[in-house]
PDB file of C-alpha atoms in Angstrom:
ATOM      1  CA  MET A   1       0.000   0.000   0.000  1.00  0.00           C
ATOM      2  CA  PRO A   2       1.604   3.312  -1.002  1.00  0.00           C
ATOM      3  CA  VAL A   3       2.422   5.862   1.670  1.00  0.00           C
ATOM      4  CA  ASN A   4       0.231   8.970   1.702  1.00  0.00           C
ATOM      5  CA  HIS A   5       2.824  11.705   1.846  1.00  0.00           C
ATOM      6  CA  GLY A   6       0.112  14.271   2.599  1.00  0.00           C
ATOM      7  CA  GLU A   7      -0.356  12.802   6.092  1.00  0.00           C
ATOM      8  CA  VAL A   8       2.062  12.631   8.975  1.00  0.00           C
ATOM      9  CA  ASP A   9       1.971  10.934  12.376  1.00  0.00           C
ATOM     10  CA  ASP A  10       2.701  12.510  15.754  1.00  0.00           C
ATOM     11  CA  PHE A  11       6.421  12.418  14.965  1.00  0.00           C
ATOM     12  CA  GLY A  12       6.066  14.314  11.677  1.00  0.00           C
ATOM     13  CA  LEU A  13       6.613  11.151   9.608  1.00  0.00           C
ATOM     14  CA  PRO A  14       4.346   9.557   7.004  1.00  0.00           C
ATOM     15  CA  PRO A  15       2.172   6.783   8.486  1.00  0.00           C
ATOM     16  CA  GLY A  16       3.939   3.432   8.632  1.00  0.00           C
ATOM     17  CA  VAL A  17       7.467   4.820   8.294  1.00  0.00           C
ATOM     18  CA  ARG A  18       8.318   4.310  11.967  1.00  0.00           C
ATOM     19  CA  ASP A  19       7.059   0.724  11.854  1.00  0.00           C
ATOM     20  CA  GLN A  20       9.261   0.064   8.839  1.00  0.00           C
ATOM     21  CA  TYR A  21      12.216   1.583  10.676  1.00  0.00           C
ATOM     22  CA  LEU A  22      11.608  -0.631  13.694  1.00  0.00           C
ATOM     23  CA  GLN A  23      11.706  -3.742  11.506  1.00  0.00           C
ATOM     24  CA  GLY A  24      15.176  -2.769  10.332  1.00  0.00           C
ATOM     25  CA  ALA A  25      16.245  -1.729  13.841  1.00  0.00           C
ATOM     26  CA  ARG A  26      15.151  -5.131  15.157  1.00  0.00           C
ATOM     27  CA  ASP A  27      17.491  -6.860  12.722  1.00  0.00           C
ATOM     28  CA  GLN A  28      20.274  -4.397  13.517  1.00  0.00           C
ATOM     29  CA  LEU A  29      19.910  -4.978  17.242  1.00  0.00           C
ATOM     30  CA  GLY A  30      19.966  -8.712  16.621  1.00  0.00           C
ATOM     31  CA  THR A  31      23.345  -8.266  14.908  1.00  0.00           C
ATOM     32  CA  ILE A  32      24.637  -6.299  17.906  1.00  0.00           C
ATOM     33  CA  ALA A  33      23.393  -9.095  20.179  1.00  0.00           C
ATOM     34  CA  GLU A  34      25.433 -11.600  18.155  1.00  0.00           C
ATOM     35  CA  LEU A  35      28.508  -9.384  18.542  1.00  0.00           C
ATOM     36  CA  ALA A  36      27.886  -9.326  22.297  1.00  0.00           C
ATOM     37  CA  GLU A  37      28.057 -13.128  22.355  1.00  0.00           C
ATOM     38  CA  ARG A  38      31.360 -13.023  20.453  1.00  0.00           C
ATOM     39  CA  LEU A  39      32.736 -10.663  23.098  1.00  0.00           C
ATOM     40  CA  VAL A  40      31.524 -12.883  25.926  1.00  0.00           C
ATOM     41  CA  THR A  41      33.913 -15.572  24.698  1.00  0.00           C
ATOM     42  CA  GLY A  42      36.585 -13.274  23.244  1.00  0.00           C
ATOM     43  CA  GLY A  43      36.745  -9.784  24.683  1.00  0.00           C
ATOM     44  CA  ASP A  44      39.782  -8.889  22.578  1.00  0.00           C
ATOM     45  CA  ASP A  45      38.045  -9.704  19.278  1.00  0.00           C
ATOM     46  CA  THR A  46      38.897  -6.448  17.510  1.00  0.00           C
ATOM     47  CA  ASP A  47      36.859  -7.335  14.422  1.00  0.00           C
ATOM     48  CA  ALA A  48      33.764  -7.760  16.580  1.00  0.00           C
ATOM     49  CA  ILE A  49      34.481  -4.521  18.463  1.00  0.00           C
ATOM     50  CA  GLU A  50      34.940  -2.555  15.234  1.00  0.00           C
ATOM     51  CA  ALA A  51      31.702  -3.996  13.830  1.00  0.00           C
ATOM     52  CA  LEU A  52      30.021  -3.068  17.104  1.00  0.00           C
ATOM     53  CA  ARG A  53      31.286   0.505  16.814  1.00  0.00           C
ATOM     54  CA  ARG A  54      29.975   0.814  13.251  1.00  0.00           C
ATOM     55  CA  ASP A  55      26.555  -0.613  14.086  1.00  0.00           C
ATOM     56  CA  ALA A  56      26.228   1.590  17.161  1.00  0.00           C
ATOM     57  CA  HIS A  57      27.201   4.629  15.079  1.00  0.00           C
ATOM     58  CA  ARG A  58      24.509   3.871  12.481  1.00  0.00           C
ATOM     59  CA  LEU A  59      21.875   3.332  15.147  1.00  0.00           C
ATOM     60  CA  ARG A  60      22.928   6.515  16.921  1.00  0.00           C
ATOM     61  CA  GLY A  61      22.418   8.497  13.734  1.00  0.00           C
ATOM     62  CA  SER A  62      19.042   7.067  12.773  1.00  0.00           C
ATOM     63  CA  ALA A  63      17.050   6.326  15.937  1.00  0.00           C
ATOM     64  CA  GLY A  64      16.441   9.917  17.000  1.00  0.00           C
ATOM     65  CA  SER A  65      15.261  10.864  13.525  1.00  0.00           C
ATOM     66  CA  PHE A  66      12.475   8.276  13.763  1.00  0.00           C
ATOM     67  CA  GLY A  67      11.262   9.321  17.193  1.00  0.00           C
ATOM     68  CA  PHE A  68      13.540   7.265  19.470  1.00  0.00           C
ATOM     69  CA  PRO A  69      15.901   9.816  21.073  1.00  0.00           C
ATOM     70  CA  GLN A  70      16.739   7.612  24.065  1.00  0.00           C
ATOM     71  CA  ALA A  71      17.930   4.871  21.720  1.00  0.00           C
ATOM     72  CA  SER A  72      20.276   7.397  20.075  1.00  0.00           C
ATOM     73  CA  ILE A  73      21.695   8.293  23.485  1.00  0.00           C
ATOM     74  CA  VAL A  74      22.309   4.660  24.435  1.00  0.00           C
ATOM     75  CA  ALA A  75      23.808   3.908  21.005  1.00  0.00           C
ATOM     76  CA  ALA A  76      26.201   6.851  21.451  1.00  0.00           C
ATOM     77  CA  GLU A  77      27.327   5.396  24.798  1.00  0.00           C
ATOM     78  CA  LEU A  78      27.887   2.013  23.167  1.00  0.00           C
ATOM     79  CA  GLU A  79      29.868   3.602  20.332  1.00  0.00           C
ATOM     80  CA  MET A  80      32.130   5.377  22.833  1.00  0.00           C
ATOM     81  CA  ALA A  81      32.632   2.141  24.785  1.00  0.00           C
ATOM     82  CA  ALA A  82      33.641   0.314  21.597  1.00  0.00           C
ATOM     83  CA  LYS A  83      36.124   3.085  20.785  1.00  0.00           C
ATOM     84  CA  ARG A  84      37.689   2.731  24.241  1.00  0.00           C
ATOM     85  CA  TRP A  85      37.979  -1.015  23.815  1.00  0.00           C
ATOM     86  CA  LEU A  86      39.735  -0.551  20.473  1.00  0.00           C
ATOM     87  CA  GLU A  87      42.192   1.878  22.024  1.00  0.00           C
ATOM     88  CA  ARG A  88      43.016  -0.122  25.156  1.00  0.00           C
ATOM     89  CA  PRO A  89      43.734  -3.814  25.830  1.00  0.00           C
ATOM     90  CA  SER A  90      41.244  -5.687  27.974  1.00  0.00           C
ATOM     91  CA  ASN A  91      43.664  -6.208  30.905  1.00  0.00           C
ATOM     92  CA  GLY A  92      42.052  -9.540  31.589  1.00  0.00           C
ATOM     93  CA  GLY A  93      38.485  -8.250  31.566  1.00  0.00           C
ATOM     94  CA  VAL A  94      37.529 -10.342  28.547  1.00  0.00           C
ATOM     95  CA  GLU A  95      34.112 -11.447  29.760  1.00  0.00           C
ATOM     96  CA  ASN A  96      33.178  -7.987  31.047  1.00  0.00           C
ATOM     97  CA  ARG A  97      33.046  -6.555  27.543  1.00  0.00           C
ATOM     98  CA  GLY A  98      30.501  -9.129  26.454  1.00  0.00           C
ATOM     99  CA  GLN A  99      28.394  -8.589  29.555  1.00  0.00           C
ATOM    100  CA  GLU A 100      28.599  -4.814  29.140  1.00  0.00           C
ATOM    101  CA  THR A 101      27.459  -5.145  25.530  1.00  0.00           C
ATOM    102  CA  ARG A 102      24.575  -7.368  26.604  1.00  0.00           C
ATOM    103  CA  ALA A 103      23.513  -4.622  29.021  1.00  0.00           C
ATOM    104  CA  PHE A 104      23.635  -2.059  26.206  1.00  0.00           C
ATOM    105  CA  VAL A 105      21.511  -4.336  24.016  1.00  0.00           C
ATOM    106  CA  ARG A 106      18.875  -4.620  26.734  1.00  0.00           C
ATOM    107  CA  ARG A 107      18.807  -0.836  27.146  1.00  0.00           C
ATOM    108  CA  LEU A 108      18.481  -0.353  23.404  1.00  0.00           C
ATOM    109  CA  ALA A 109      15.671  -2.900  23.218  1.00  0.00           C
ATOM    110  CA  ALA A 110      13.832  -1.062  25.988  1.00  0.00           C
ATOM    111  CA  ALA A 111      14.337   2.299  24.257  1.00  0.00           C
ATOM    112  CA  LEU A 112      13.103   0.986  20.910  1.00  0.00           C
ATOM    113  CA  PHE A 113      10.398  -1.513  21.703  1.00  0.00           C
ATOM    114  CA  THR A 114       8.676  -0.540  24.932  1.00  0.00           C
ATOM    115  CA  LYS A 115       5.381   1.262  24.570  1.00  0.00           C
ATOM    116  CA  GLN A 116       6.732   4.284  26.446  1.00  0.00           C
ATOM    117  CA  SER A 117       9.533   4.816  23.910  1.00  0.00           C
ATOM    118  CA  ALA A 118       7.010   5.255  21.130  1.00  0.00           C
ATOM    119  CA  GLN A 119       4.867   7.882  22.861  1.00  0.00           C
ATOM    120  CA  PRO A 120       5.637  11.507  21.893  1.00  0.00           C
ATOM    121  CA  SER A 121       3.225  12.909  24.469  1.00  0.00           C
ATOM    122  CA  ALA A 122       0.573  11.968  26.977  1.00  0.00           C
ATOM    123  CA  ALA A 123      -2.090  11.760  24.267  1.00  0.00           C
ATOM    124  CA  PRO A 124      -4.784   9.080  24.689  1.00  0.00           C
ATOM    125  CA  GLU A 125      -3.594   5.639  23.592  1.00  0.00           C
ATOM    126  CA  PRO A 126      -5.541   3.460  21.174  1.00  0.00           C
ATOM    127  CA  PRO A 127      -6.825   0.181  22.567  1.00  0.00           C
ATOM    128  CA  GLU A 128      -4.295  -2.639  22.440  1.00  0.00           C
ATOM    129  CA  VAL A 129      -4.910  -6.100  21.077  1.00  0.00           C
ATOM    130  CA  ALA A 130      -3.603  -9.002  23.168  1.00  0.00           C
ATOM    131  CA  THR A 131      -0.254  -7.346  23.919  1.00  0.00           C
ATOM    132  CA  ASP A 132       0.017  -9.397  27.118  1.00  0.00           C
ATOM    133  CA  VAL A 133      -0.030 -12.680  25.192  1.00  0.00           C
ATOM    134  CA  PRO A 134       3.545 -13.934  24.737  1.00  0.00           C
ATOM    135  CA  GLU A 135       4.713 -14.413  21.171  1.00  0.00           C
ATOM    136  CA  ILE A 136       7.271 -16.974  22.295  1.00  0.00           C
ATOM    137  CA  ILE A 137       7.390 -19.362  25.245  1.00  0.00           C
ATOM    138  CA  VAL A 138      10.731 -20.913  26.174  1.00  0.00           C
ATOM    139  CA  VAL A 139      10.846 -24.078  28.277  1.00  0.00           C
ATOM    140  CA  GLU A 140      14.534 -24.702  28.993  1.00  0.00           C
ATOM    141  CA  ASP A 141      16.333 -25.880  32.130  1.00  0.00           C
ATOM    142  CA  ASP A 142      19.893 -25.207  30.925  1.00  0.00           C
ATOM    143  CA  ASP A 143      20.804 -21.868  32.498  1.00  0.00           C
ATOM    144  CA  THR A 144      23.332 -20.888  29.840  1.00  0.00           C
ATOM    145  CA  LEU A 145      21.068 -21.640  26.892  1.00  0.00           C
ATOM    146  CA  ALA A 146      18.061 -20.078  28.601  1.00  0.00           C
ATOM    147  CA  GLU A 147      20.038 -16.887  29.134  1.00  0.00           C
ATOM    148  CA  LEU A 148      21.253 -16.899  25.523  1.00  0.00           C
ATOM    149  CA  LEU A 149      17.793 -17.431  24.041  1.00  0.00           C
ATOM    150  CA  THR A 150      16.007 -14.917  26.241  1.00  0.00           C
ATOM    151  CA  PHE A 151      18.769 -12.360  25.639  1.00  0.00           C
ATOM    152  CA  GLY A 152      18.302 -12.741  21.886  1.00  0.00           C
ATOM    153  CA  LEU A 153      14.516 -12.535  22.168  1.00  0.00           C
ATOM    154  CA  GLU A 154      14.768  -9.426  24.323  1.00  0.00           C
ATOM    155  CA  ALA A 155      17.137  -7.848  21.808  1.00  0.00           C
ATOM    156  CA  ARG A 156      14.600  -8.412  19.030  1.00  0.00           C
ATOM    157  CA  GLY A 157      11.744  -6.957  21.056  1.00  0.00           C
ATOM    158  CA  TYR A 158       9.683 -10.146  21.335  1.00  0.00           C
ATOM    159  CA  ARG A 159       7.154 -10.754  24.102  1.00  0.00           C
ATOM    160  CA  PHE A 160       8.279 -13.960  25.794  1.00  0.00           C
ATOM    161  CA  VAL A 161       8.143 -15.991  28.983  1.00  0.00           C
ATOM    162  CA  LEU A 162      10.565 -18.587  30.322  1.00  0.00           C
ATOM    163  CA  TYR A 163       9.915 -21.779  32.295  1.00  0.00           C
ATOM    164  CA  ARG A 164      12.661 -24.063  33.625  1.00  0.00           C
ATOM    165  CA  ASN A 165      10.637 -26.976  34.997  1.00  0.00           C
ATOM    166  CA  GLY A 166       8.517 -29.307  32.897  1.00  0.00           C
ATOM    167  CA  ARG A 167       5.656 -29.750  35.344  1.00  0.00           C
ATOM    168  CA  GLU A 168       5.424 -26.039  36.107  1.00  0.00           C
ATOM    169  CA  ALA A 169       5.510 -25.270  32.393  1.00  0.00           C
ATOM    170  CA  LEU A 170       2.641 -27.637  31.588  1.00  0.00           C
ATOM    171  CA  ASP A 171       0.491 -26.234  34.393  1.00  0.00           C
ATOM    172  CA  ALA A 172       1.100 -22.685  33.132  1.00  0.00           C
ATOM    173  CA  LEU A 173       0.537 -23.596  29.482  1.00  0.00           C
ATOM    174  CA  ARG A 174      -2.790 -25.205  30.300  1.00  0.00           C
ATOM    175  CA  GLN A 175      -4.001 -22.049  32.016  1.00  0.00           C
ATOM    176  CA  LEU A 176      -2.560 -19.422  29.672  1.00  0.00           C
ATOM    177  CA  GLU A 177      -5.242 -17.477  27.792  1.00  0.00           C
ATOM    178  CA  THR A 178      -3.863 -16.992  24.274  1.00  0.00           C
ATOM    179  CA  ARG A 179      -6.928 -15.133  22.953  1.00  0.00           C
ATOM    180  CA  GLY A 180      -6.951 -16.905  19.616  1.00  0.00           C
ATOM    181  CA  HIS A 181      -3.211 -16.529  19.025  1.00  0.00           C
ATOM    182  CA  ALA A 182      -0.861 -19.505  18.737  1.00  0.00           C
ATOM    183  CA  PRO A 183       2.407 -18.631  20.520  1.00  0.00           C
ATOM    184  CA  LEU A 184       5.625 -20.296  19.431  1.00  0.00           C
ATOM    185  CA  LEU A 185       6.674 -22.835  22.073  1.00  0.00           C
ATOM    186  CA  LEU A 186      10.398 -23.647  22.186  1.00  0.00           C
ATOM    187  CA  LEU A 187      10.226 -26.882  24.146  1.00  0.00           C
ATOM    188  CA  ASP A 188      13.276 -28.675  25.522  1.00  0.00           C
ATOM    189  CA  VAL A 189      13.005 -32.450  25.423  1.00  0.00           C
ATOM    190  CA  ASP A 190      15.056 -33.207  28.559  1.00  0.00           C
ATOM    191  CA  LEU A 191      13.418 -31.353  31.432  1.00  0.00           C
ATOM    192  CA  PRO A 192      13.180 -31.899  35.186  1.00  0.00           C
ATOM    193  CA  ALA A 193       9.859 -33.181  36.554  1.00  0.00           C
ATOM    194  CA  LEU A 194       8.307 -33.812  33.112  1.00  0.00           C
ATOM    195  CA  ASP A 195       9.957 -34.283  29.708  1.00  0.00           C
ATOM    196  CA  GLY A 196       9.122 -32.270  26.613  1.00  0.00           C
ATOM    197  CA  TYR A 197       7.446 -35.119  24.743  1.00  0.00           C
ATOM    198  CA  SER A 198       5.044 -35.698  27.640  1.00  0.00           C
ATOM    199  CA  ILE A 199       4.239 -31.973  27.740  1.00  0.00           C
ATOM    200  CA  PHE A 200       3.575 -31.979  24.005  1.00  0.00           C
ATOM    201  CA  GLU A 201       1.329 -35.051  24.186  1.00  0.00           C
ATOM    202  CA  ALA A 202      -0.704 -33.518  27.017  1.00  0.00           C
ATOM    203  CA  LEU A 203      -1.157 -30.274  25.085  1.00  0.00           C
ATOM    204  CA  GLN A 204      -2.164 -32.159  21.945  1.00  0.00           C
ATOM    205  CA  GLN A 205      -4.853 -34.014  23.868  1.00  0.00           C
ATOM    206  CA  GLU A 206      -6.178 -31.112  25.931  1.00  0.00           C
ATOM    207  CA  CYS A 207      -5.762 -28.077  23.682  1.00  0.00           C
ATOM    208  CA  PRO A 208      -4.668 -29.048  20.157  1.00  0.00           C
ATOM    209  CA  GLY A 209      -3.436 -26.153  18.052  1.00  0.00           C
ATOM    210  CA  LYS A 210      -3.065 -23.789  21.002  1.00  0.00           C
ATOM    211  CA  TYR A 211       0.724 -23.643  20.550  1.00  0.00           C
ATOM    212  CA  ARG A 212       3.123 -24.067  17.658  1.00  0.00           C
ATOM    213  CA  VAL A 213       5.835 -26.319  19.072  1.00  0.00           C
ATOM    214  CA  VAL A 214       9.513 -26.496  18.176  1.00  0.00           C
ATOM    215  CA  PHE A 215      11.544 -29.080  20.087  1.00  0.00           C
ATOM    216  CA  THR A 216      15.053 -28.206  21.277  1.00  0.00           C
ATOM    217  CA  THR A 217      17.454 -30.948  22.379  1.00  0.00           C
ATOM    218  CA  VAL A 218      20.984 -32.300  22.194  1.00  0.00           C
ATOM    219  CA  HIS A 219      19.615 -35.509  20.700  1.00  0.00           C
ATOM    220  CA  GLY A 220      19.899 -34.715  17.008  1.00  0.00           C
ATOM    221  CA  SER A 221      19.626 -38.158  15.477  1.00  0.00           C
ATOM    222  CA  GLU A 222      17.301 -38.734  12.547  1.00  0.00           C
ATOM    223  CA  THR A 223      15.142 -40.962  14.748  1.00  0.00           C
ATOM    224  CA  GLU A 224      14.742 -38.259  17.400  1.00  0.00           C
ATOM    225  CA  GLN A 225      13.929 -35.550  14.890  1.00  0.00           C
ATOM    226  CA  LEU A 226      11.379 -37.720  13.110  1.00  0.00           C
ATOM    227  CA  ARG A 227       9.774 -38.573  16.444  1.00  0.00           C
ATOM    228  CA  GLY A 228       9.098 -34.894  17.113  1.00  0.00           C
ATOM    229  CA  LEU A 229       8.017 -34.020  13.585  1.00  0.00           C
ATOM    230  CA  GLU A 230       5.725 -37.015  13.228  1.00  0.00           C
ATOM    231  CA  ALA A 231       4.093 -36.114  16.529  1.00  0.00           C
ATOM    232  CA  GLY A 232       3.082 -32.812  14.986  1.00  0.00           C
ATOM    233  CA  ALA A 233       5.844 -30.398  15.971  1.00  0.00           C
ATOM    234  CA  LEU A 234       6.586 -27.440  13.723  1.00  0.00           C
ATOM    235  CA  ASP A 235      10.328 -28.103  13.708  1.00  0.00           C
ATOM    236  CA  TYR A 236      13.299 -29.358  15.676  1.00  0.00           C
ATOM    237  CA  MET A 237      16.386 -27.369  16.787  1.00  0.00           C
ATOM    238  CA  VAL A 238      19.495 -29.282  17.796  1.00  0.00           C
ATOM    239  CA  LYS A 239      21.823 -28.016  20.532  1.00  0.00           C
ATOM    240  CA  PRO A 240      24.326 -26.469  20.564  1.00  0.00           C
ATOM    241  CA  MET A 241      22.668 -23.811  18.447  1.00  0.00           C
ATOM    242  CA  SER A 242      23.871 -20.584  16.909  1.00  0.00           C
ATOM    243  CA  LEU A 243      22.044 -17.555  18.308  1.00  0.00           C
ATOM    244  CA  ARG A 244      22.040 -16.006  14.846  1.00  0.00           C
ATOM    245  CA  VAL A 245      20.470 -19.074  13.227  1.00  0.00           C
ATOM    246  CA  ALA A 246      17.987 -19.508  16.077  1.00  0.00           C
ATOM    247  CA  LEU A 247      16.819 -15.888  15.823  1.00  0.00           C
ATOM    248  CA  GLU A 248      16.444 -16.131  12.062  1.00  0.00           C
ATOM    249  CA  LYS A 249      14.331 -19.263  12.393  1.00  0.00           C
ATOM    250  CA  ILE A 250      12.241 -17.614  15.091  1.00  0.00           C
ATOM    251  CA  ARG A 251      11.745 -14.571  12.901  1.00  0.00           C
ATOM    252  CA  ARG A 252      10.348 -16.771  10.143  1.00  0.00           C
ATOM    253  CA  TRP A 253       8.135 -18.744  12.512  1.00  0.00           C
ATOM    254  CA  VAL A 254       6.737 -15.686  14.294  1.00  0.00           C
ATOM    255  CA  GLY A 255       6.501 -13.581  11.159  1.00  0.00           C
ATOM    256  CA  ARG A 256       8.513 -10.572  12.292  1.00  0.00           C
TER     257      ARG A 256
END
């Protein structure tokens, strides 16, 4: 649908332009999140730091122009941090750079994707449609992978919830009101209290179609993958997984 250049929104932009910008910013922030993971394992990775500086510089220059001034401020701080890291050795603080970058990513995600960041004034808000329904539900007991996945989801601005125990997850999934939506369920196979296959079977019997399920597991044999797919799962992700690949798959499954 063509943009009506005779109309502008509350930010002085043609309708839809800010939404288009946010789609690109979501991808850009996902790239920065991937660079953060590289710095978690290698704080002296100068290629990653230089890429981080460039991406932060681009975000700094664009965000304010599309009505996200706080994101520009945070991006400027990240750019300056990257410059410092390029100028000085880590002095043993390798992991700190990755954790610092993760913190910047979370601040940028909040500045770009929270409802408050998009409000130019205290004007009345239009009614929202099911914004409290999670787009993605993660059931994962591995602390490291849970942190990685939720960090990536937060960076992309997704609404998500995390459960670490199979029995607790099933109880919550039974009760969750999805309001006609079908959240993506990233379901670990090996869980404490109740395994992923048992959770899936219970959901299929009690509320078929309520969730779109993707199994995640270290068991990547053909037999295991076929077991999940033949049961009706959407797909199967084998651990260890690349954050970049996982986020791209999620983007395709969720549709944004």
